[in-house]
Tab-separated table of N, CA and C in Angstrom:
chain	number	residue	atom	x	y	z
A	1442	UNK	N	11.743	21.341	30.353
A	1442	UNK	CA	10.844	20.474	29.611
A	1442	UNK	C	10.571	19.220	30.437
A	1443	UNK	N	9.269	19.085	30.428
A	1443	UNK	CA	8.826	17.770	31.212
A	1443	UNK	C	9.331	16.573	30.512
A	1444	UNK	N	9.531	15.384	31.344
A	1444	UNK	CA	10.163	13.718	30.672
A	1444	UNK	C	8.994	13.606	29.693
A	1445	UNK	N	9.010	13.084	28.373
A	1445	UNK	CA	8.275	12.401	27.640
A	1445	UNK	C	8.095	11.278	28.113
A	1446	UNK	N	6.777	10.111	27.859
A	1446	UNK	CA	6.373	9.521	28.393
A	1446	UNK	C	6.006	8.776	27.021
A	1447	UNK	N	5.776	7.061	26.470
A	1447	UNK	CA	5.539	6.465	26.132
A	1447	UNK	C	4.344	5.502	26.720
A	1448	UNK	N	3.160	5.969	26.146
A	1448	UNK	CA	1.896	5.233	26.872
A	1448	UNK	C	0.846	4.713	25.364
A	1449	UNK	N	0.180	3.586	25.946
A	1449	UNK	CA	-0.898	2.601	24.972
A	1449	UNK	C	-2.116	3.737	24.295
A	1450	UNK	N	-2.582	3.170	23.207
A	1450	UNK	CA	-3.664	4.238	23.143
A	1450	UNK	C	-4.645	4.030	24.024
A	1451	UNK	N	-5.332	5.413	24.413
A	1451	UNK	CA	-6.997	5.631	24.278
A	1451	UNK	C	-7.882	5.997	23.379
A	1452	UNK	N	-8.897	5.752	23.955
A	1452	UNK	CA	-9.623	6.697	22.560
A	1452	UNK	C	-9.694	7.967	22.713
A	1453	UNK	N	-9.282	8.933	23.718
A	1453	UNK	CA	-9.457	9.973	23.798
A	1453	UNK	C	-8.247	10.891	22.861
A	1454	UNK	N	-7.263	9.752	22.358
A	1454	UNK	CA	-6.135	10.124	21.270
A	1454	UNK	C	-6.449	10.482	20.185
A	1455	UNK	N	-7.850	9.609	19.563
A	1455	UNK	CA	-8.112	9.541	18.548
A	1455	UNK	C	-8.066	10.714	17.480
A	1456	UNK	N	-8.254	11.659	17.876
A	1456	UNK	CA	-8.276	12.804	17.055
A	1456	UNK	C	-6.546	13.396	16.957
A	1457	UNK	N	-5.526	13.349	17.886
A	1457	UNK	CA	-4.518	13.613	17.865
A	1457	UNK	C	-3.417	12.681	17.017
A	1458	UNK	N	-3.936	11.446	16.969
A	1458	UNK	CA	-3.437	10.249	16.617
A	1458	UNK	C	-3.389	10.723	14.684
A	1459	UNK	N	-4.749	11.298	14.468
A	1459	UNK	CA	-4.753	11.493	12.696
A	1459	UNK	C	-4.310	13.046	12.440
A	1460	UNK	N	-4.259	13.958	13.588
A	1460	UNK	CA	-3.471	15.053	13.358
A	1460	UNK	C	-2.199	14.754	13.051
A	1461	UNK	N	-1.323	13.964	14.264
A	1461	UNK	CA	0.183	13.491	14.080
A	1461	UNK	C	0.481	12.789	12.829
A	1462	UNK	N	-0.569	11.711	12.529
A	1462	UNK	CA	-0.039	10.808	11.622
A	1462	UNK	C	-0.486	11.945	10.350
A	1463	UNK	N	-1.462	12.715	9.765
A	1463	UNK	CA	-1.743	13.436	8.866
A	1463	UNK	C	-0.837	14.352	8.564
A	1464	UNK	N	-0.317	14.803	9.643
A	1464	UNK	CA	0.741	15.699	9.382
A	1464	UNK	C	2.308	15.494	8.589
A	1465	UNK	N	2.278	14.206	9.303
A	1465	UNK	CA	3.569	13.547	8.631
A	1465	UNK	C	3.342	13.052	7.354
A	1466	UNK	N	2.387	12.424	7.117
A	1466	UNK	CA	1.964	11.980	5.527
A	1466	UNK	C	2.093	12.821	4.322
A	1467	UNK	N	0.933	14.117	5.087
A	1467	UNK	CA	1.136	15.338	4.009
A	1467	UNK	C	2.363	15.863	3.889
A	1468	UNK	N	3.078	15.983	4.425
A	1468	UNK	CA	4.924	16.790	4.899
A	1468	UNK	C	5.594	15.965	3.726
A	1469	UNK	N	5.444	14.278	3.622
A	1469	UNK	CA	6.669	13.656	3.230
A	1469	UNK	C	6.277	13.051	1.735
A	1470	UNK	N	4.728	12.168	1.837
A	1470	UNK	CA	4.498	11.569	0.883
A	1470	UNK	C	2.906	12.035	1.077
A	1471	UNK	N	2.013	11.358	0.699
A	1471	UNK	CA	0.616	11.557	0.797
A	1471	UNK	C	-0.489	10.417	1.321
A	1472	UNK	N	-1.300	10.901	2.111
A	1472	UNK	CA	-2.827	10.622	2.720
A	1472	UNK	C	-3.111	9.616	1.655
A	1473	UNK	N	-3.609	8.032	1.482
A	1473	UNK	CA	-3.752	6.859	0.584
A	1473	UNK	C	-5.077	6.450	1.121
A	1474	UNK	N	-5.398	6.018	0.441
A	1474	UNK	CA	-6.588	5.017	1.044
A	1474	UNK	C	-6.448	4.079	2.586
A	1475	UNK	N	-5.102	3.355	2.101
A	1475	UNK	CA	-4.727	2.393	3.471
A	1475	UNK	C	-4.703	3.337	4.511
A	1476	UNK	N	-4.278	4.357	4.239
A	1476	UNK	CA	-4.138	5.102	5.416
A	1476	UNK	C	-5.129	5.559	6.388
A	1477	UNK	N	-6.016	6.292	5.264
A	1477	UNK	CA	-7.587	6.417	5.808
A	1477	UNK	C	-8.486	5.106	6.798
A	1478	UNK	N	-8.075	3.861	6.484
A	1478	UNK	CA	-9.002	3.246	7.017
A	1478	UNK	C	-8.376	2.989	8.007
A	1479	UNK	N	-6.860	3.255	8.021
A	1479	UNK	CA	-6.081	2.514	10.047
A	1479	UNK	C	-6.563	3.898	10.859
A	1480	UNK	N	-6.599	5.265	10.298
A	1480	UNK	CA	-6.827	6.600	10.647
A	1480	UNK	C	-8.177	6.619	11.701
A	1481	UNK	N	-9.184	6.704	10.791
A	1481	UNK	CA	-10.535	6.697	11.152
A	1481	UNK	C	-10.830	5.622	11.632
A	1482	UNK	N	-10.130	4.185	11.851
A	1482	UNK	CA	-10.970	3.140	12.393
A	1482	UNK	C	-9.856	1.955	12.741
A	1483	UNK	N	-9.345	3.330	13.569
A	1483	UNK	CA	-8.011	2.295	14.121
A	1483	UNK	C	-8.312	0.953	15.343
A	1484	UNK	N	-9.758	0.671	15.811
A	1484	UNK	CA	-10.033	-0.407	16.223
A	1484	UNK	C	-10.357	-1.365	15.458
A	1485	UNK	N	-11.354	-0.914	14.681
A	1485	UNK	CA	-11.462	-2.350	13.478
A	1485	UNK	C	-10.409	-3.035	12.952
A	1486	UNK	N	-8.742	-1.527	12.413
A	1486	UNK	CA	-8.017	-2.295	11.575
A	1486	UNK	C	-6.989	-2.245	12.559
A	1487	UNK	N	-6.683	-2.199	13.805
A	1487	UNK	CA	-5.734	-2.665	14.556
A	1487	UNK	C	-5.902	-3.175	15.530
A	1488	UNK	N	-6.318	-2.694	16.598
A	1488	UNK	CA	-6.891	-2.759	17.910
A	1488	UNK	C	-7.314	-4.128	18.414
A	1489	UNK	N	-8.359	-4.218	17.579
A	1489	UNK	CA	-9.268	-5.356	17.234
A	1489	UNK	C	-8.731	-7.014	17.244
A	1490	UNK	N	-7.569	-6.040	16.508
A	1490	UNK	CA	-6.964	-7.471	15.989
A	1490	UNK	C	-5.494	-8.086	16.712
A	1491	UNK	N	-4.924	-7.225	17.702
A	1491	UNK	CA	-4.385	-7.973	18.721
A	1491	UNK	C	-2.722	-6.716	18.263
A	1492	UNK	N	-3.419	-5.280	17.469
A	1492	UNK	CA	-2.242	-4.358	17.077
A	1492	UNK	C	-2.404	-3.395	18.615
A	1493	UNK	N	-1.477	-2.474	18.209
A	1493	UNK	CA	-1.412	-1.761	19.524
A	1493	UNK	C	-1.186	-0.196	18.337
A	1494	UNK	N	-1.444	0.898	18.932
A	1494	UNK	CA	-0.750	2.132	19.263
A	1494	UNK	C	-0.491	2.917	20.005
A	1495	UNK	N	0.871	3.351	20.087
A	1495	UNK	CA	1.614	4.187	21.507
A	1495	UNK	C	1.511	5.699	21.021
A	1496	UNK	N	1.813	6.158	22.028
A	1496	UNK	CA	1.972	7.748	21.681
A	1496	UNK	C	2.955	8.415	22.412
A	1497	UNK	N	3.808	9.631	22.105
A	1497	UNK	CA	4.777	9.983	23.062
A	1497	UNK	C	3.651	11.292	23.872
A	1498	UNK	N	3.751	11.865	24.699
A	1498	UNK	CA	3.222	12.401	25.377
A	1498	UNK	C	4.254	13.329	26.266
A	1499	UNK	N	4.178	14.679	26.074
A	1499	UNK	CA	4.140	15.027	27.160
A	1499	UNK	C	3.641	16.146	27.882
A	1500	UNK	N	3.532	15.886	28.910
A	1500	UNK	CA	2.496	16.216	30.126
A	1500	UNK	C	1.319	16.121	29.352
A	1501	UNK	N	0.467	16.637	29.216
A	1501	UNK	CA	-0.961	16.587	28.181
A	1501	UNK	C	-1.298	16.383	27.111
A	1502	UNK	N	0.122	16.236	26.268
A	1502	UNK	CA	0.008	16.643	24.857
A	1502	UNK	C	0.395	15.693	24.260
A	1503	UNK	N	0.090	14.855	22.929
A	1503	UNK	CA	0.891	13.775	22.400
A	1503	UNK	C	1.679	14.150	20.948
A	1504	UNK	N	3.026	14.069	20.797
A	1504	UNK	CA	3.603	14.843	20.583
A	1504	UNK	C	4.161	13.939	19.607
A	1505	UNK	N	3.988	12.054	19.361
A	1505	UNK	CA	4.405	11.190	18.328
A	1505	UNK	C	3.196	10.382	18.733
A	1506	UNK	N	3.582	8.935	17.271
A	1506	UNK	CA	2.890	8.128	17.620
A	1506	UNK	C	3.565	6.885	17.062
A	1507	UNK	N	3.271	5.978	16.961
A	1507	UNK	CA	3.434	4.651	16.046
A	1507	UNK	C	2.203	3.530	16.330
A	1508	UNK	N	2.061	2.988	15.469
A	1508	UNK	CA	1.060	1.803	15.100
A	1508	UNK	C	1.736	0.171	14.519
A	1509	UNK	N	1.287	-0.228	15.934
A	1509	UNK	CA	1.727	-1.848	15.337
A	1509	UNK	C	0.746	-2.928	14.789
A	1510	UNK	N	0.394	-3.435	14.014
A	1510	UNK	CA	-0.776	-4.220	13.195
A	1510	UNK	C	-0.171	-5.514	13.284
A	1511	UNK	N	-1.055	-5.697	13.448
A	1511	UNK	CA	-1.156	-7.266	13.474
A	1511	UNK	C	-1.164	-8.100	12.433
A	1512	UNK	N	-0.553	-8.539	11.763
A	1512	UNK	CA	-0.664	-8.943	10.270
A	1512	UNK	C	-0.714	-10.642	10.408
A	1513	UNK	N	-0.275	-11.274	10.965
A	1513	UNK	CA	-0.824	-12.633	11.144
A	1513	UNK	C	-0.251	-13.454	12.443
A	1514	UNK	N	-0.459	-14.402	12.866
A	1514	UNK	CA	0.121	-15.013	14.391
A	1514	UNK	C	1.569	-14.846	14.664
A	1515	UNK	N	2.545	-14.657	13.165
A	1515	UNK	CA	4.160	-14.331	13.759
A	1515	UNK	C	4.315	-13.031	13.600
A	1516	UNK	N	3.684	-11.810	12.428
A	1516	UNK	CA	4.135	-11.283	11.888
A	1516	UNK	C	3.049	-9.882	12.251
A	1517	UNK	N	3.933	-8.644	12.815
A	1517	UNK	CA	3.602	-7.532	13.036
A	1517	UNK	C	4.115	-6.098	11.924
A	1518	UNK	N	3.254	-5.475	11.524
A	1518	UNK	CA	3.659	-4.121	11.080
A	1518	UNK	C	4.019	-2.941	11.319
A	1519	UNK	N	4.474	-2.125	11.592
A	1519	UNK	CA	4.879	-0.975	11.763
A	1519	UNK	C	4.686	0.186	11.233
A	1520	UNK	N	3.775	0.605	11.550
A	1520	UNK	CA	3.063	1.657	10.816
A	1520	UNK	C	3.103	3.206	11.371
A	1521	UNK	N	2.771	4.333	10.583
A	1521	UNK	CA	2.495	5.280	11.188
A	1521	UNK	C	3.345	6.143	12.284
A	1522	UNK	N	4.415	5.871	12.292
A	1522	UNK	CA	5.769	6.665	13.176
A	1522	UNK	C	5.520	7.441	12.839
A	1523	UNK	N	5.045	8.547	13.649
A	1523	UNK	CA	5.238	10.135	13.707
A	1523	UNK	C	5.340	10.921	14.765
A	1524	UNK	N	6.089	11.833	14.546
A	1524	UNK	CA	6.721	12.174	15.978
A	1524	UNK	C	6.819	14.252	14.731
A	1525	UNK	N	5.972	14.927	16.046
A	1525	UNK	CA	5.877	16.274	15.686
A	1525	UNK	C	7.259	17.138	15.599
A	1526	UNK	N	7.289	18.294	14.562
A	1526	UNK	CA	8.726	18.872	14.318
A	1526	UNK	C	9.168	19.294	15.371
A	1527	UNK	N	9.067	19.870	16.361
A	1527	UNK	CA	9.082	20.242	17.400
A	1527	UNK	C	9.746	19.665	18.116
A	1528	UNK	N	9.581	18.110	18.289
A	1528	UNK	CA	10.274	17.565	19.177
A	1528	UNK	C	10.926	16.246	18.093
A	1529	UNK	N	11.518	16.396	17.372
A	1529	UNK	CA	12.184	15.504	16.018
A	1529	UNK	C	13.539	15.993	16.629
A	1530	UNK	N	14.714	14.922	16.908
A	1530	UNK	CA	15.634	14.827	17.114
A	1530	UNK	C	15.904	15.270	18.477
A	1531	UNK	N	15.122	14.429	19.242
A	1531	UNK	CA	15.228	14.270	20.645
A	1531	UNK	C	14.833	12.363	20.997
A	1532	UNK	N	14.964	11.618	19.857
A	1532	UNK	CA	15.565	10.255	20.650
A	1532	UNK	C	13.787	9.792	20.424
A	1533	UNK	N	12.625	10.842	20.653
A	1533	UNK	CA	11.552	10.602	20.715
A	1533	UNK	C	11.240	8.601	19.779
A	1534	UNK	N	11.125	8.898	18.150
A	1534	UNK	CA	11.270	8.036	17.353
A	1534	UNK	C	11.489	6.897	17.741
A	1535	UNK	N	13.203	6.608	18.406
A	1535	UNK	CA	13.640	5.678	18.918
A	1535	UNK	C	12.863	5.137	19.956
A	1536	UNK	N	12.387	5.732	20.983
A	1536	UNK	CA	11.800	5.011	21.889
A	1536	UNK	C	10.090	4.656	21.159
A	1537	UNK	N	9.830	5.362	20.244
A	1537	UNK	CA	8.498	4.418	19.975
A	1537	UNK	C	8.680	3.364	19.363
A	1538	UNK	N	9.619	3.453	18.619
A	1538	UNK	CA	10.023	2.311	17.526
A	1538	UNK	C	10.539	0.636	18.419
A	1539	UNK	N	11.317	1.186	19.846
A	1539	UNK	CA	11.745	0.732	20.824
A	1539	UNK	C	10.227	-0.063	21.223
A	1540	UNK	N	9.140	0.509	21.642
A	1540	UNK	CA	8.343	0.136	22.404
A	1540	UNK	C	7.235	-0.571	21.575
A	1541	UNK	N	7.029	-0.551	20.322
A	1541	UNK	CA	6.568	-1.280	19.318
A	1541	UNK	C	6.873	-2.193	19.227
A	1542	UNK	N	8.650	-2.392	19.215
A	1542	UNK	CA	9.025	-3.998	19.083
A	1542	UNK	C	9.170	-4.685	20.297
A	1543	UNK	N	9.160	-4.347	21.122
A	1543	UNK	CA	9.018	-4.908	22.506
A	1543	UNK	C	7.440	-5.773	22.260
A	1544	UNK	N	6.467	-4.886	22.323
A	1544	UNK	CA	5.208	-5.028	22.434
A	1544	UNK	C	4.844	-6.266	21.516
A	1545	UNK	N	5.505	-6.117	19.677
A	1545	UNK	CA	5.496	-7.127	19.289
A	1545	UNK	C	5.823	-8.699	19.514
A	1546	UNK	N	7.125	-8.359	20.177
A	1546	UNK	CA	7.659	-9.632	20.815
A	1546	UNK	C	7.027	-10.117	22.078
A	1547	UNK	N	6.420	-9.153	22.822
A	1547	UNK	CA	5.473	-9.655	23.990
A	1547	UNK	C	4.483	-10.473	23.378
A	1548	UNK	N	3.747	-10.098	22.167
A	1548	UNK	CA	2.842	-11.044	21.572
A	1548	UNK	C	3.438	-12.027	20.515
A	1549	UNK	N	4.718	-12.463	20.289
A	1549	UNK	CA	5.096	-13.581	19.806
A	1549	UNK	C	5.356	-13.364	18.494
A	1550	UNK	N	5.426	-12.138	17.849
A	1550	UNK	CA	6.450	-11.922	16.759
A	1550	UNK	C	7.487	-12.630	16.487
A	1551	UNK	N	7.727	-12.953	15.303
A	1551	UNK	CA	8.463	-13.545	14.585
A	1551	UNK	C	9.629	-12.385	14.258
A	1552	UNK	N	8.642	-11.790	13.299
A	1552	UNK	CA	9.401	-10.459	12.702
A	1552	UNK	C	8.474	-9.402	12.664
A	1553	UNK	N	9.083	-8.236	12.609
A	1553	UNK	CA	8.267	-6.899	12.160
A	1553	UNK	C	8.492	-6.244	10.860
A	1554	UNK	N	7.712	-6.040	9.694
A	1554	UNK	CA	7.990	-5.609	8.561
A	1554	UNK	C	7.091	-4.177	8.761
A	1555	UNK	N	8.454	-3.241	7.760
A	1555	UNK	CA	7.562	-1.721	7.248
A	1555	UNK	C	7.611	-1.792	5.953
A	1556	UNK	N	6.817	-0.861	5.664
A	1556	UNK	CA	6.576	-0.156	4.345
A	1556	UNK	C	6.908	1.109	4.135
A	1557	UNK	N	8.055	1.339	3.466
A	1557	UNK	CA	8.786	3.138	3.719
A	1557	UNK	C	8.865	3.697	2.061
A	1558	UNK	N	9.539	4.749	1.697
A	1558	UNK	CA	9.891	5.311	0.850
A	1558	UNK	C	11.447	5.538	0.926
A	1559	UNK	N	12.301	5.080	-0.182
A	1559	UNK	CA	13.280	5.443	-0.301
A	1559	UNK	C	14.055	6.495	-0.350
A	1560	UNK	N	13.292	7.958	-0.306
A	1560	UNK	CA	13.966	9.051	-0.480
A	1560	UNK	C	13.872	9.507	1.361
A	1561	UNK	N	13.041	8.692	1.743
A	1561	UNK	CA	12.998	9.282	3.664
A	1561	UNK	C	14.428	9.252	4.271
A	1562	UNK	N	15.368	9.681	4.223
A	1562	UNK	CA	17.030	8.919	4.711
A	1562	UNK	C	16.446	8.685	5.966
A	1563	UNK	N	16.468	9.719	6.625
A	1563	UNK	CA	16.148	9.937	8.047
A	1563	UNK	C	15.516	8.946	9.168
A	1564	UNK	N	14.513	8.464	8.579
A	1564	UNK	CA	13.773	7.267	8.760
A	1564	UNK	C	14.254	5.788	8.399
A	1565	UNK	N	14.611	6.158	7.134
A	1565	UNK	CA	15.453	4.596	6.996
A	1565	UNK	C	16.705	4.493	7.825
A	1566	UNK	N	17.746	5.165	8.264
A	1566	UNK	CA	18.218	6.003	9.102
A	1566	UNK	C	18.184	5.018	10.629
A	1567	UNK	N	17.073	5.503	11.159
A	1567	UNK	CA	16.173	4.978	12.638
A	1567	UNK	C	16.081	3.573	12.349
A	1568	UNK	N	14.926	3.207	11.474
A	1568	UNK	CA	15.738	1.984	11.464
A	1568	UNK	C	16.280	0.746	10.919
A	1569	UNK	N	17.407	1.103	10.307
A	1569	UNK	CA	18.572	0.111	10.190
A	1569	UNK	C	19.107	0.329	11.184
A	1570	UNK	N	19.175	1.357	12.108
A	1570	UNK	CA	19.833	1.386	13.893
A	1570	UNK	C	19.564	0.656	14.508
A	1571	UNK	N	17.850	0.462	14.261
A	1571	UNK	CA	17.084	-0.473	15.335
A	1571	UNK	C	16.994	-1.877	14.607
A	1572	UNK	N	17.585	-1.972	13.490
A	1572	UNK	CA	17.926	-3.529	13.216
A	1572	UNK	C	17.187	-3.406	12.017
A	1573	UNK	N	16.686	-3.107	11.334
A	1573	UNK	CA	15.479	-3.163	10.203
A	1573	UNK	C	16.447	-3.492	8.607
A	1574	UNK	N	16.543	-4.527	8.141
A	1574	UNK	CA	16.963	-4.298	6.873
A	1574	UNK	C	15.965	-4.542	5.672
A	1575	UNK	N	16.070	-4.029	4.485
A	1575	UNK	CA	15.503	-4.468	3.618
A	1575	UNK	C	15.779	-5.832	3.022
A	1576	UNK	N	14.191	-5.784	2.038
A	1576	UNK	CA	13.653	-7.187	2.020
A	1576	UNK	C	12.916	-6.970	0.316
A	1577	UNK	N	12.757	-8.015	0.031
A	1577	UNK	CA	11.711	-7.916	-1.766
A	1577	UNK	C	10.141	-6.945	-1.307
A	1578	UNK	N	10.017	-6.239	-1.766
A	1578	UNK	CA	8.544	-5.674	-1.730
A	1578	UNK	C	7.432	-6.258	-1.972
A	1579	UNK	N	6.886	-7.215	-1.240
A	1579	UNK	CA	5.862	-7.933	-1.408
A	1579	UNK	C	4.801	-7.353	-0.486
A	1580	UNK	N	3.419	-7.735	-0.595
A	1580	UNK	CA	2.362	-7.461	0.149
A	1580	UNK	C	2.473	-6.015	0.524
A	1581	UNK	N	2.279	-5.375	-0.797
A	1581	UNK	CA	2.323	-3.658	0.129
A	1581	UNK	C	1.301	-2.999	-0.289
A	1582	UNK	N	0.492	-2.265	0.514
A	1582	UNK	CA	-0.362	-1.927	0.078
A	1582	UNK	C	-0.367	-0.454	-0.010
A	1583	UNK	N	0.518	0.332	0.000
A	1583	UNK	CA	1.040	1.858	0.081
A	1583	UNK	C	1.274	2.140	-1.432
A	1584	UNK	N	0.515	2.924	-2.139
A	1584	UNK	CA	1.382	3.560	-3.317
A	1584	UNK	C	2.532	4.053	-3.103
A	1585	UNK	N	2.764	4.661	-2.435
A	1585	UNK	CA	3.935	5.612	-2.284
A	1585	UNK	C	5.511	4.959	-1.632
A	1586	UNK	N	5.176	3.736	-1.101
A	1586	UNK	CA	6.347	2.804	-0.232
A	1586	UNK	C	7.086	2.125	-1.635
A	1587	UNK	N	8.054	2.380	-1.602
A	1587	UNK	CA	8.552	1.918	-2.533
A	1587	UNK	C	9.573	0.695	-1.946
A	1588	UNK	N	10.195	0.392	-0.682
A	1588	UNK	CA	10.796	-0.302	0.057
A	1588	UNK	C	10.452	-0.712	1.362
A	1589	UNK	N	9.919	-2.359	1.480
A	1589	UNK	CA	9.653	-2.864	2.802
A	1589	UNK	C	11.071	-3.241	3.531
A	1590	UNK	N	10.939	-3.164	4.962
A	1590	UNK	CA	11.908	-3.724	5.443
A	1590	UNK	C	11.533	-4.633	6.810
A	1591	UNK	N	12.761	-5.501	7.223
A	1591	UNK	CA	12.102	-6.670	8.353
A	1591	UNK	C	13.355	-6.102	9.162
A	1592	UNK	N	12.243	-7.201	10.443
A	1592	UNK	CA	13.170	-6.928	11.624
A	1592	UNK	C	12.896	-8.312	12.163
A	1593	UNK	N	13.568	-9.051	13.091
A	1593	UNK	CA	13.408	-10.274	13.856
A	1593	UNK	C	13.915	-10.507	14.573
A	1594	UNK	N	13.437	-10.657	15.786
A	1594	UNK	CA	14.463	-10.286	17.232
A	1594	UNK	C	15.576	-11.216	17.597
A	1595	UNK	N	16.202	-10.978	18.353
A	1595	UNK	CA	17.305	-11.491	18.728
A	1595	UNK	C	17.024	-13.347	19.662
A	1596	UNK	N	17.400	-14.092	19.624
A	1596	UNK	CA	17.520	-15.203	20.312
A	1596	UNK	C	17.816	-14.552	21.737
């Protein structure tokens, strides 16, 4: 098996980007409105605005993803982790989740907040590893998230 590779989006992702993330949505919880509009118009509602998305890749193929949003001058989101069955429990996750908060803190994050579901272990799981604890559920715009959580980097 070739090294997986962690690289920025293109647009030439675009269609792989709402396969990965669609896939995982339908699997766990369900396709929302919010979802639809980072999906189809992930420059307007991320890009645009100073968010990023990575993808795992390998050799040709992108095989995860994650989405970081920009939510205001300290504060980044975390969106959209998906990483295909196939390659689930190969560390994949970690390094996007890894390269999200990097990226955040390159642009001056404060903290990074998600929006998850409590029955995901697996995911909540990843990360409280990577530092993530829960927090009051405010500002969520997910039906289905029943628990936000923060992260804030280290001094």
């Amino acid at each position: 098996m070739r090294r997986v590779v962690i690289v920025p989006w293109q647009d030439a992702f675009h269609q792989d980007y709402i396969r990965l993330s669609v896939a995982w949505l339908e699997k766990y919880v369900r396709v929302e409105a919010a979802d639809e509009a980072l999906l189809y118009h992930p420059h307007e509602a991320a890009l645009e605005k100073g968010g990023m998305i990575f993808f795992a890749r390998d050799g040709a193929r992108n095989v995860g993803t994650v989405t970081m949003l920009r939510t205001d001058a300290e504060t980044f989101e975390l969106a959209k982790l998906a990483v295909t069955e196939a390659y689930q429990r190969r560390h994949i996750g970690d390094r996007l989740v890894e390269t999200g908060l990097a990226y955040a803190v390159a642009h001056g994050a404060k903290r990074v907040v998600l929006f998850t579901n409590s029955r995901l272990y697996p995911a909540l799981c990843l990360y409280r590893k990577h530092g993530f604890v829960q927090t009051p559920l405010v500002d969520n715009a997910y039906e289905e998230s029943d628990m936000r959580m923060e992260w804030t980097p280290r001094a």
